[in-house]
Short mmCIF file of N, CA and C in Angstrom, two decimals:
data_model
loop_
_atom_site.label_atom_id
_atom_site.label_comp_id
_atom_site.label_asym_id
_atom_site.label_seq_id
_atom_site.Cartn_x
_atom_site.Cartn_y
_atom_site.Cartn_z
N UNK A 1309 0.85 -1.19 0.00
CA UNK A 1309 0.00 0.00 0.00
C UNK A 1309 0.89 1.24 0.00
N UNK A 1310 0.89 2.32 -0.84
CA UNK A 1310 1.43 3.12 -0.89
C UNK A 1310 0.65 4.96 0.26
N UNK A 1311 1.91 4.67 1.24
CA UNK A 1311 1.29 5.28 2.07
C UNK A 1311 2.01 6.92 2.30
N UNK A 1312 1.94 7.49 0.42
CA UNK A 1312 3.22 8.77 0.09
C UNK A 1312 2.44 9.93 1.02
N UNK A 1313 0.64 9.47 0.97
CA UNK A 1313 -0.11 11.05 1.56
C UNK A 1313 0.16 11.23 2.83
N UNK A 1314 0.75 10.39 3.75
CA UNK A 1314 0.95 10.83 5.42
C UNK A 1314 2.33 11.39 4.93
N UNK A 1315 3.13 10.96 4.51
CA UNK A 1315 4.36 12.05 4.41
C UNK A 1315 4.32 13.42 3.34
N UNK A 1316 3.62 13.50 2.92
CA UNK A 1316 3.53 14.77 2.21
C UNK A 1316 2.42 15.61 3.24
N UNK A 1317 1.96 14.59 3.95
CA UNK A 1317 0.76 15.76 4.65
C UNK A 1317 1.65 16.22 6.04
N UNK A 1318 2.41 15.79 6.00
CA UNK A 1318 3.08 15.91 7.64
C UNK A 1318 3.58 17.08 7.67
N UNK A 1319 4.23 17.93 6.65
CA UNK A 1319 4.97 19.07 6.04
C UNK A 1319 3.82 20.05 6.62
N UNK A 1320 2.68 20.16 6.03
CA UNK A 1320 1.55 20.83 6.02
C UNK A 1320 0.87 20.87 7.11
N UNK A 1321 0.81 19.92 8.46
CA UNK A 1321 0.25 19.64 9.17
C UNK A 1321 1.64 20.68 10.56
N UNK A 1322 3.08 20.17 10.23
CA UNK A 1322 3.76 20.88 11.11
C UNK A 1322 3.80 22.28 10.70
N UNK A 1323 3.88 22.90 9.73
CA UNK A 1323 3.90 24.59 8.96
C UNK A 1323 2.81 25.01 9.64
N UNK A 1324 1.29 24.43 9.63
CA UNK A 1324 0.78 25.30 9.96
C UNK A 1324 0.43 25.55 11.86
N UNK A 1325 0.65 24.35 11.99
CA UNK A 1325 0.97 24.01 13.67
C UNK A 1325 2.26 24.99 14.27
N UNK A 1326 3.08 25.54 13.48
CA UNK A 1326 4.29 26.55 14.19
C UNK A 1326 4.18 27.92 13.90
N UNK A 1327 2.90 28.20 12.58
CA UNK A 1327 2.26 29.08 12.42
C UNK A 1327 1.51 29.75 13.61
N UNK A 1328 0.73 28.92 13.80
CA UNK A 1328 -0.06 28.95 14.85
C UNK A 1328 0.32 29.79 16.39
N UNK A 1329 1.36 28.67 16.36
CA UNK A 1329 2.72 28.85 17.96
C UNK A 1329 2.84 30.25 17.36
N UNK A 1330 3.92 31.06 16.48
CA UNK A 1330 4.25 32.19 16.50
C UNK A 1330 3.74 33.20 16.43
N UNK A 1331 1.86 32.90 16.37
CA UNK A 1331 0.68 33.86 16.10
C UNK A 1331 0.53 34.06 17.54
N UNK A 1332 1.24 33.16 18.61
CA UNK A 1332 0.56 33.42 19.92
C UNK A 1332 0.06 32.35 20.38
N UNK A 1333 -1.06 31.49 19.71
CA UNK A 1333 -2.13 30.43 19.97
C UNK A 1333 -0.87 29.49 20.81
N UNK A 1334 -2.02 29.46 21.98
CA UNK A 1334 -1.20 27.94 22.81
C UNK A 1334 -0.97 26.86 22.44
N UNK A 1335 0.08 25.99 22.60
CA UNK A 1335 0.50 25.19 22.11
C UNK A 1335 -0.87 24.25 21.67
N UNK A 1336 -1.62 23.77 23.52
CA UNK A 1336 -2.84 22.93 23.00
C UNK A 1336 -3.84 23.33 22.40
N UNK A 1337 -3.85 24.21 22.40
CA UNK A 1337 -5.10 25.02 21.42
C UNK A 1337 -4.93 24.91 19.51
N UNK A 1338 -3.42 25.26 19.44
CA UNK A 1338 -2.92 25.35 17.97
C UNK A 1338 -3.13 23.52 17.67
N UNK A 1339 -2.66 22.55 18.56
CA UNK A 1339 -2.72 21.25 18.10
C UNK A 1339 -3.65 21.12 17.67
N UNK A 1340 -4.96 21.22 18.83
CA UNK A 1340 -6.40 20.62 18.74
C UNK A 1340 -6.94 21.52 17.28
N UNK A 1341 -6.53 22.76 17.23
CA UNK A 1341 -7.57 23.22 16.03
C UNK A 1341 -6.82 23.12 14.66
N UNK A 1342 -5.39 22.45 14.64
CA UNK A 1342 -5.28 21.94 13.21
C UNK A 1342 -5.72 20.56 13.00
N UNK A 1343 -5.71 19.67 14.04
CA UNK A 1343 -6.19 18.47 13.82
C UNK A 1343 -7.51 18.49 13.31
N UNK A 1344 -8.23 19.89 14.20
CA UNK A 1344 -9.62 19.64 13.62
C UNK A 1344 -9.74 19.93 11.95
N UNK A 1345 -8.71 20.88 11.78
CA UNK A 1345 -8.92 21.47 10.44
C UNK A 1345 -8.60 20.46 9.63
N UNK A 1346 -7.28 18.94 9.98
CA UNK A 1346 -7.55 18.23 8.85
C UNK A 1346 -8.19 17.29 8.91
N UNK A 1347 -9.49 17.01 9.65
CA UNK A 1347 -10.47 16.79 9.95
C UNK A 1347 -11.17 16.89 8.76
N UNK A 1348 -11.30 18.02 8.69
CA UNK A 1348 -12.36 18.91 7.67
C UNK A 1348 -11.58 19.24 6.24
N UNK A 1349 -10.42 18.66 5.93
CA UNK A 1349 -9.87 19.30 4.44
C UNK A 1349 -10.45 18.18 3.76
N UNK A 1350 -10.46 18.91 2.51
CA UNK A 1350 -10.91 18.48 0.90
C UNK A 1350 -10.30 17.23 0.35
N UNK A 1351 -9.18 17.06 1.04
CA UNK A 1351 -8.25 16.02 0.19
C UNK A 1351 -8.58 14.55 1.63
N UNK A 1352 -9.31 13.87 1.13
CA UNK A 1352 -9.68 12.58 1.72
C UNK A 1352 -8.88 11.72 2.61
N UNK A 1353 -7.64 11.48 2.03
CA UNK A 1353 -6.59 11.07 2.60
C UNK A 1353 -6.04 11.96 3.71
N UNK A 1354 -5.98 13.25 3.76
CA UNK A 1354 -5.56 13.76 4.91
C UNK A 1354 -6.14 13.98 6.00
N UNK A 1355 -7.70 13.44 6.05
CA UNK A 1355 -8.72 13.42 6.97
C UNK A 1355 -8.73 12.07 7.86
N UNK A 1356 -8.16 11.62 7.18
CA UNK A 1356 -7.78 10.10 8.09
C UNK A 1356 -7.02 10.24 9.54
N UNK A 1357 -7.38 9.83 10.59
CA UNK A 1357 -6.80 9.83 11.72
C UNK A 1357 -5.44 9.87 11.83
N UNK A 1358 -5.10 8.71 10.87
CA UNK A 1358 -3.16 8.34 10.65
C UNK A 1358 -2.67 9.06 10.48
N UNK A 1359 -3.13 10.10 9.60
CA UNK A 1359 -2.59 11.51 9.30
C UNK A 1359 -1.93 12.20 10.15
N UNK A 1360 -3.12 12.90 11.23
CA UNK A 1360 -3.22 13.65 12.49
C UNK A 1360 -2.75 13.49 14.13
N UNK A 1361 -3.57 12.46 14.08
CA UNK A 1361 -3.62 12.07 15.32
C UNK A 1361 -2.28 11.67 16.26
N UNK A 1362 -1.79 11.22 15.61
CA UNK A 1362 -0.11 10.59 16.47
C UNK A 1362 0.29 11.94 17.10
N UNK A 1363 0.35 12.80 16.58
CA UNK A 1363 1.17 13.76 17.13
C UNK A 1363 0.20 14.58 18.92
N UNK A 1364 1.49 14.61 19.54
CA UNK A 1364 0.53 14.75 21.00
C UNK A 1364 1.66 16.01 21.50
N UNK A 1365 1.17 16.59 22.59
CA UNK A 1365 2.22 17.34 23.40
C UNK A 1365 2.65 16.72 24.26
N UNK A 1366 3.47 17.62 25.16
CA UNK A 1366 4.13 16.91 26.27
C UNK A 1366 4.90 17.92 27.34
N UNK A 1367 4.27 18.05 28.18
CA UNK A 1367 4.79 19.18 28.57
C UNK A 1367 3.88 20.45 29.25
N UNK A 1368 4.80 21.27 28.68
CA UNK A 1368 4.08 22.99 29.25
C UNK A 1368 2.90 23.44 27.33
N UNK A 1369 1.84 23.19 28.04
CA UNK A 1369 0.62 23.79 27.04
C UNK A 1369 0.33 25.51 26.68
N UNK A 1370 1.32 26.38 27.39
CA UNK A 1370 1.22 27.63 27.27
C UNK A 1370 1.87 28.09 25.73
N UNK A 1371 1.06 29.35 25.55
CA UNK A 1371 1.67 29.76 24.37
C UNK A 1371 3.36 30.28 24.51
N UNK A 1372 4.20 30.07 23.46
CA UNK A 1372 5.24 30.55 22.92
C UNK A 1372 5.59 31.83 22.80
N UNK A 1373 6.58 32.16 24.11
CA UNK A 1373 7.36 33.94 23.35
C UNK A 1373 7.92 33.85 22.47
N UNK A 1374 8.06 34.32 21.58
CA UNK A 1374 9.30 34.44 20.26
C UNK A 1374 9.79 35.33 20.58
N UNK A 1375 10.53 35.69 21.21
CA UNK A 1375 11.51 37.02 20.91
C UNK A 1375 12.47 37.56 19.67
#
């Protein structure tokens, strides 16, 4: 089984997850609402759990200073 869409989606899934972090959004907040978003995308394959889901925090859930 050719399984190329979890690695091409992973790119897309971390970009917009550090997006997120440098907008401010807390760490658990930025997780939970991209997961939801690929939840909800157009492209079938990236709505699949396998996609998303593995990735967890660990740690401190507060948002990110960037200085």
């Amino acid at each position: 089984k050719n399984n190329s869409h979890k690695l091409v989606a992973t790119a897309p899934f971390m970009e917009n997850f550090f997006e997120r972090l440098k907008a401010g959004e807390a760490r658990a907040d930025a997780l939970a609402s991209i997961q939801k978003d690929f939840r909800n995308l157009p492209i079938s394959g990236w709505r699949h759990p396998g996609i998303w889901a593995a990735f967890q925090l660990s740690g401190d859930s507060r948002p990110i200073k960037f200085d």
